[in-house]
CSV table of C-alpha atoms in Angstrom, one decimal:
chain,number,residue,atom,x,y,z
C,9,MET,CA,38.8,-15.5,-36.7
C,10,SER,CA,36.4,-15.0,-39.6
C,11,LEU,CA,32.7,-15.7,-38.9
C,12,ASP,CA,29.9,-15.2,-41.6
C,13,LEU,CA,27.5,-12.9,-39.9
C,14,ALA,CA,24.7,-13.2,-42.7
C,15,ALA,CA,25.1,-17.0,-42.5
C,16,LEU,CA,24.6,-16.9,-38.6
C,17,ARG,CA,21.7,-14.7,-38.5
C,18,GLY,CA,18.8,-17.0,-39.5
C,19,PRO,CA,20.1,-19.9,-37.4
C,20,LEU,CA,20.5,-17.6,-34.6
C,21,VAL,CA,16.8,-16.6,-34.7
C,22,ALA,CA,15.8,-20.2,-34.9
C,23,LEU,CA,18.1,-21.1,-31.9
C,24,ALA,CA,16.3,-18.2,-29.9
C,25,ARG,CA,12.9,-19.6,-30.9
C,26,ARG,CA,13.8,-23.0,-29.5
C,27,ALA,CA,14.7,-21.4,-26.2
C,28,ALA,CA,11.7,-19.5,-26.3
C,29,ALA,CA,9.4,-22.4,-26.9
C,30,GLU,CA,10.9,-24.0,-23.6
C,31,ILE,CA,10.4,-20.8,-21.9
C,32,MET,CA,6.9,-20.7,-22.5
C,33,ARG,CA,6.1,-24.2,-21.8
C,34,ILE,CA,7.6,-23.6,-18.3
C,35,HIS,CA,5.7,-20.3,-18.1
C,36,GLU,CA,2.5,-22.2,-18.3
C,37,SER,CA,3.3,-24.6,-15.4
C,38,SER,CA,4.0,-24.3,-11.8
C,39,PHE,CA,7.6,-23.2,-11.7
C,40,GLY,CA,9.4,-22.3,-8.6
C,41,VAL,CA,11.7,-19.3,-8.1
C,42,ARG,CA,15.1,-19.0,-6.1
C,43,THR,CA,17.0,-15.9,-5.3
C,44,LYS,CA,20.6,-15.9,-6.3
C,45,ALA,CA,23.5,-14.5,-4.3
C,46,ASP,CA,22.9,-11.1,-6.1
C,47,ARG,CA,19.3,-11.0,-4.8
C,48,THR,CA,17.8,-11.4,-8.3
C,49,PRO,CA,15.4,-14.1,-9.2
C,50,VAL,CA,16.3,-17.2,-11.3
C,51,THR,CA,13.7,-19.9,-12.6
C,52,GLU,CA,14.0,-23.4,-14.2
C,53,ALA,CA,13.2,-21.4,-17.4
C,54,ASP,CA,16.2,-19.3,-17.1
C,55,GLU,CA,18.4,-22.5,-17.0
C,56,ALA,CA,16.4,-24.4,-19.5
C,57,SER,CA,16.8,-21.7,-22.0
C,58,GLU,CA,20.6,-21.3,-21.3
C,59,ARG,CA,21.3,-25.3,-21.8
C,60,ILE,CA,19.5,-24.9,-25.2
C,61,VAL,CA,21.2,-21.7,-26.4
C,62,LEU,CA,24.5,-22.7,-25.2
C,63,ALA,CA,24.2,-26.2,-26.8
C,64,GLY,CA,23.1,-24.5,-30.1
C,65,LEU,CA,26.0,-22.1,-30.0
C,66,HIS,CA,28.3,-24.7,-29.7
C,67,GLU,CA,27.0,-26.5,-32.7
C,68,LEU,CA,27.1,-23.3,-34.6
C,69,THR,CA,30.6,-22.0,-33.9
C,70,PRO,CA,32.4,-24.7,-31.7
C,71,ASP,CA,35.6,-22.4,-31.6
C,72,VAL,CA,33.8,-19.3,-30.1
C,73,PRO,CA,33.4,-19.3,-26.3
C,74,ALA,CA,30.0,-18.4,-24.8
C,75,VAL,CA,29.3,-16.4,-21.6
C,76,ALA,CA,25.9,-16.7,-20.3
C,77,GLU,CA,24.4,-15.0,-17.2
C,78,GLU,CA,23.4,-18.0,-15.1
C,79,ALA,CA,26.7,-19.7,-15.6
C,80,VAL,CA,28.6,-16.7,-14.5
C,81,ALA,CA,26.1,-16.6,-11.4
C,82,ARG,CA,27.0,-20.1,-10.7
C,83,GLY,CA,30.9,-19.3,-10.9
C,84,GLU,CA,31.5,-21.5,-13.9
C,85,VAL,CA,33.2,-18.7,-16.1
C,86,ALA,CA,36.7,-18.3,-15.7
C,87,TRP,CA,37.4,-15.1,-17.9
C,88,PRO,CA,41.0,-14.2,-19.1
C,89,ALA,CA,42.7,-11.0,-18.5
C,90,THR,CA,42.6,-10.6,-22.3
C,91,PRO,CA,39.2,-11.4,-23.8
C,92,PRO,CA,38.9,-13.6,-26.9
C,93,GLY,CA,38.6,-11.9,-30.2
C,94,ALA,CA,35.2,-13.4,-30.6
C,95,PHE,CA,32.8,-14.7,-28.0
C,96,TRP,CA,29.0,-14.7,-27.6
C,97,LEU,CA,27.0,-13.0,-24.7
C,98,VAL,CA,23.7,-14.8,-23.6
C,99,ASP,CA,21.0,-13.7,-21.5
C,100,PRO,CA,18.7,-16.8,-21.7
C,101,LEU,CA,15.7,-15.0,-19.9
C,102,ASP,CA,16.3,-11.4,-19.7
C,103,GLY,CA,13.4,-9.8,-17.5
C,104,THR,CA,13.0,-12.8,-15.1
C,105,ARG,CA,10.9,-10.6,-12.8
C,106,GLU,CA,8.5,-10.1,-15.5
C,107,PHE,CA,8.4,-14.0,-16.3
C,108,VAL,CA,7.6,-14.4,-12.7
C,109,GLU,CA,4.7,-11.8,-13.0
C,110,ARG,CA,3.7,-13.1,-16.1
C,111,ASN,CA,3.4,-10.0,-18.0
C,112,GLY,CA,5.0,-11.1,-21.2
C,113,GLN,CA,7.8,-8.6,-21.0
C,114,PHE,CA,10.7,-10.9,-21.1
C,115,ALA,CA,13.0,-11.9,-23.9
C,116,VAL,CA,16.0,-14.1,-25.0
C,117,ASN,CA,19.3,-12.3,-25.8
C,118,ILE,CA,22.0,-13.8,-27.9
C,119,GLY,CA,25.0,-11.4,-28.9
C,120,LEU,CA,28.2,-12.0,-30.9
C,121,VAL,CA,31.2,-9.7,-29.8
C,122,LEU,CA,34.0,-9.2,-32.0
C,123,ALA,CA,37.0,-7.1,-31.0
C,124,GLY,CA,35.1,-6.0,-27.9
C,125,ARG,CA,32.2,-4.5,-29.7
C,126,PRO,CA,28.7,-6.1,-30.7
C,127,ALA,CA,28.5,-7.4,-34.1
C,128,LEU,CA,25.4,-9.6,-34.5
C,129,GLY,CA,22.5,-9.9,-32.2
C,130,VAL,CA,19.0,-11.6,-31.8
C,131,VAL,CA,16.4,-10.3,-29.0
C,132,LEU,CA,13.3,-12.5,-29.1
C,133,GLN,CA,9.9,-12.1,-27.1
C,134,PRO,CA,8.7,-15.6,-26.3
C,135,ALA,CA,5.3,-14.3,-25.1
C,136,THR,CA,4.8,-12.7,-28.7
C,137,GLY,CA,7.3,-14.6,-31.0
C,138,ILE,CA,8.5,-11.4,-32.2
C,139,ALA,CA,12.4,-11.5,-33.0
C,140,TRP,CA,14.5,-8.7,-33.7
C,141,SER,CA,17.9,-9.3,-35.2
C,142,GLY,CA,20.7,-7.3,-36.9
C,143,GLY,CA,24.4,-7.0,-37.3
C,144,ALA,CA,27.4,-5.2,-38.8
C,145,GLY,CA,26.6,-4.8,-42.5
C,146,LEU,CA,23.5,-6.7,-42.6
C,147,GLY,CA,21.0,-4.1,-41.5
C,148,ALA,CA,18.2,-5.0,-39.0
C,149,PHE,CA,15.0,-7.1,-39.2
C,150,ARG,CA,11.7,-7.7,-37.3
C,151,ALA,CA,10.4,-11.4,-37.7
C,152,GLU,CA,6.9,-12.4,-36.5
C,153,ALA,CA,5.9,-15.3,-34.8
C,154,ASP,CA,4.9,-16.9,-38.1
C,155,GLY,CA,8.3,-16.1,-39.5
C,156,ALA,CA,7.3,-13.1,-41.7
C,157,GLU,CA,10.3,-10.8,-41.8
C,158,ARG,CA,10.9,-7.2,-42.8
C,159,ALA,CA,13.8,-4.9,-42.7
C,160,VAL,CA,13.6,-2.1,-40.0
C,161,ARG,CA,15.2,1.1,-39.6
C,162,ALA,CA,15.7,3.4,-36.6
C,163,ARG,CA,14.0,6.9,-37.1
C,164,PRO,CA,15.2,10.4,-36.8
C,165,LYS,CA,14.1,12.5,-33.8
C,166,PRO,CA,10.5,13.2,-34.4
C,167,ALA,CA,9.7,17.1,-34.6
C,168,ASP,CA,6.5,16.7,-32.6
C,169,GLY,CA,8.0,14.8,-29.6
C,170,ILE,CA,9.9,11.5,-28.7
C,171,VAL,CA,8.9,8.3,-27.3
C,172,VAL,CA,11.0,7.3,-24.3
C,173,LEU,CA,11.4,3.7,-23.1
C,174,SER,CA,12.7,2.9,-19.8
C,175,SER,CA,13.1,0.2,-17.2
C,176,LYS,CA,10.0,-1.3,-15.6
C,177,SER,CA,12.0,-2.1,-12.6
C,178,HIS,CA,14.8,0.3,-12.5
C,179,GLY,CA,13.7,4.0,-13.0
C,180,SER,CA,15.8,6.6,-11.6
C,181,ALA,CA,15.9,10.4,-10.9
C,182,ALA,CA,18.9,10.6,-13.2
C,183,GLU,CA,16.7,9.1,-15.9
C,184,SER,CA,14.0,11.7,-15.2
C,185,ALA,CA,16.4,14.5,-15.2
C,186,TYR,CA,17.8,13.5,-18.5
C,187,CYS,CA,14.4,13.4,-20.2
C,188,ASP,CA,13.6,16.8,-18.9
C,189,GLY,CA,15.7,18.3,-21.6
C,190,GLU,CA,13.6,16.6,-24.2
C,191,ARG,CA,10.1,17.1,-25.6
C,192,VAL,CA,8.6,13.9,-24.6
C,193,LYS,CA,5.2,12.6,-26.2
C,194,GLU,CA,4.9,9.3,-24.5
C,195,HIS,CA,6.8,7.4,-21.8
C,196,ARG,CA,6.7,3.6,-21.8
C,197,ARG,CA,8.0,1.6,-19.0
C,198,MET,CA,8.6,-1.8,-20.0
C,199,GLY,CA,11.0,-5.0,-19.1
C,200,SER,CA,13.7,-6.5,-21.1
C,201,ALA,CA,16.1,-5.7,-24.2
C,202,ALA,CA,12.9,-5.5,-26.4
C,203,LYS,CA,13.4,-1.8,-25.8
C,204,PHE,CA,16.2,-1.9,-28.2
C,205,GLY,CA,13.9,-3.7,-30.9
C,206,LEU,CA,11.5,-0.8,-30.5
C,207,LEU,CA,14.2,1.8,-31.1
C,208,ALA,CA,15.7,-0.3,-34.0
C,209,GLU,CA,12.0,-0.3,-35.8
C,210,GLY,CA,11.2,3.2,-35.3
C,211,THR,CA,8.6,2.9,-32.5
C,212,GLY,CA,10.6,4.4,-29.8
C,213,ASP,CA,13.2,7.0,-29.7
C,214,LEU,CA,15.2,7.1,-26.7
C,215,TYR,CA,16.2,4.7,-23.9
C,216,PRO,CA,18.4,6.4,-21.2
C,217,ARG,CA,19.7,3.8,-18.8
C,218,PHE,CA,21.0,5.1,-15.2
C,219,GLY,CA,21.3,2.0,-13.3
C,220,PRO,CA,22.9,-1.6,-13.1
C,221,THR,CA,23.0,-3.6,-16.4
C,222,SER,CA,25.3,-6.4,-17.5
C,223,GLU,CA,27.1,-7.0,-20.9
C,224,TRP,CA,24.6,-9.8,-21.7
C,225,ASP,CA,21.6,-7.4,-21.2
C,226,THR,CA,22.9,-5.1,-23.9
C,227,ALA,CA,25.1,-6.8,-26.5
C,228,ALA,CA,22.4,-8.3,-28.7
C,229,GLY,CA,20.2,-5.1,-28.4
C,230,GLU,CA,23.1,-3.0,-29.3
C,231,ALA,CA,24.3,-4.9,-32.2
C,232,LEU,CA,20.6,-4.8,-33.8
C,233,LEU,CA,20.1,-1.0,-33.0
C,234,VAL,CA,23.3,-0.1,-34.6
C,235,ALA,CA,22.7,-2.1,-37.4
C,236,ALA,CA,19.3,-0.2,-38.0
C,237,GLY,CA,20.8,3.2,-37.9
C,238,GLY,CA,20.7,3.9,-34.2
C,239,HIS,CA,23.3,4.7,-31.4
C,240,VAL,CA,24.4,3.5,-28.0
C,241,ALA,CA,27.1,5.1,-26.0
C,242,ARG,CA,27.9,6.0,-22.4
C,243,THR,CA,26.8,9.4,-20.9
C,244,ASP,CA,30.3,10.8,-21.9
C,245,GLY,CA,29.7,9.8,-25.4
C,246,ALA,CA,32.2,6.8,-25.5
C,247,LEU,CA,31.2,3.5,-26.8
C,248,LEU,CA,30.5,0.5,-24.4
C,249,VAL,CA,33.2,-2.0,-24.5
C,250,TYR,CA,32.4,-5.6,-24.1
C,251,GLY,CA,34.6,-8.4,-22.4
C,252,LYS,CA,35.4,-6.4,-19.2
C,253,PRO,CA,36.0,-8.3,-15.8
C,254,GLY,CA,32.6,-8.7,-14.1
C,255,PHE,CA,30.9,-7.8,-17.4
C,256,ARG,CA,29.2,-4.7,-15.9
C,257,ASN,CA,28.1,-1.7,-17.9
C,258,PRO,CA,28.3,1.9,-17.1
C,259,ASP,CA,25.1,4.1,-17.6
C,260,PHE,CA,24.4,4.5,-21.2
C,261,ILE,CA,22.0,6.3,-23.6
C,262,ALA,CA,20.4,4.3,-26.4
C,263,ARG,CA,18.5,6.4,-29.2
C,264,GLY,CA,17.2,6.4,-32.9
C,265,ALA,CA,18.7,7.6,-35.8
C,266,TRP,CA,19.8,10.7,-34.2
C,267,SER,CA,23.2,11.4,-32.3
C,268,ALA,CA,23.3,15.3,-31.6
C,269,PRO,CA,24.7,15.9,-27.9
C,270,HIS,CA,21.9,16.1,-25.5
C,271,PRO,CA,20.9,19.6,-24.7
């Protein structure tokens, strides 16, 4: 299947903005919170955003299937033994805990996977309106809430110390041990795939993730970070593969434009 990634990127950002507008409308209301079978929270904002994104993706690419977090949680996705050559991975509200806490650290993630690897992605923060996007052969971009956009690049490893980004909710002893081998200038804990955006724009350097994530948490972010010159790999150096049964990721390391083995 041939898809024009350059032609899809702009409409994808616009679609994420439509979902974000609905998320923020609900954010300002007295919304309820439910607990899913995996003990993670879900709100009407997750479901409303998912409806908007899935409908928009069907309009953009009617022949490309989409896998979204809440649909998987509801048991609505029957995944074939051999994944399709092209499919979308959607986290309609990445960082639901942060949304519930109203701390602004949540995102809309839309990623396109081709032949098992992320090829195009958008990560948008509804609270700020900042959208990072990028794809294979396109480079990476940061767009502000007013639509002003600029190209971004991940930076080489700074000589004076790195900025480490890590999960606000899922820190670990393994992560701390990994960072012990680096000169750390700043350690920022934050929610959602916006961490990939900060790596892509060169305001962060390292995101080690030792803990549970799903493919819809990382596909969009990996696509834009790699497009910006950064790297994402498993702890053994192998690339992440997308479309696995269950959609679970192994531990991984995301970094800027430096790929030397960890000391």
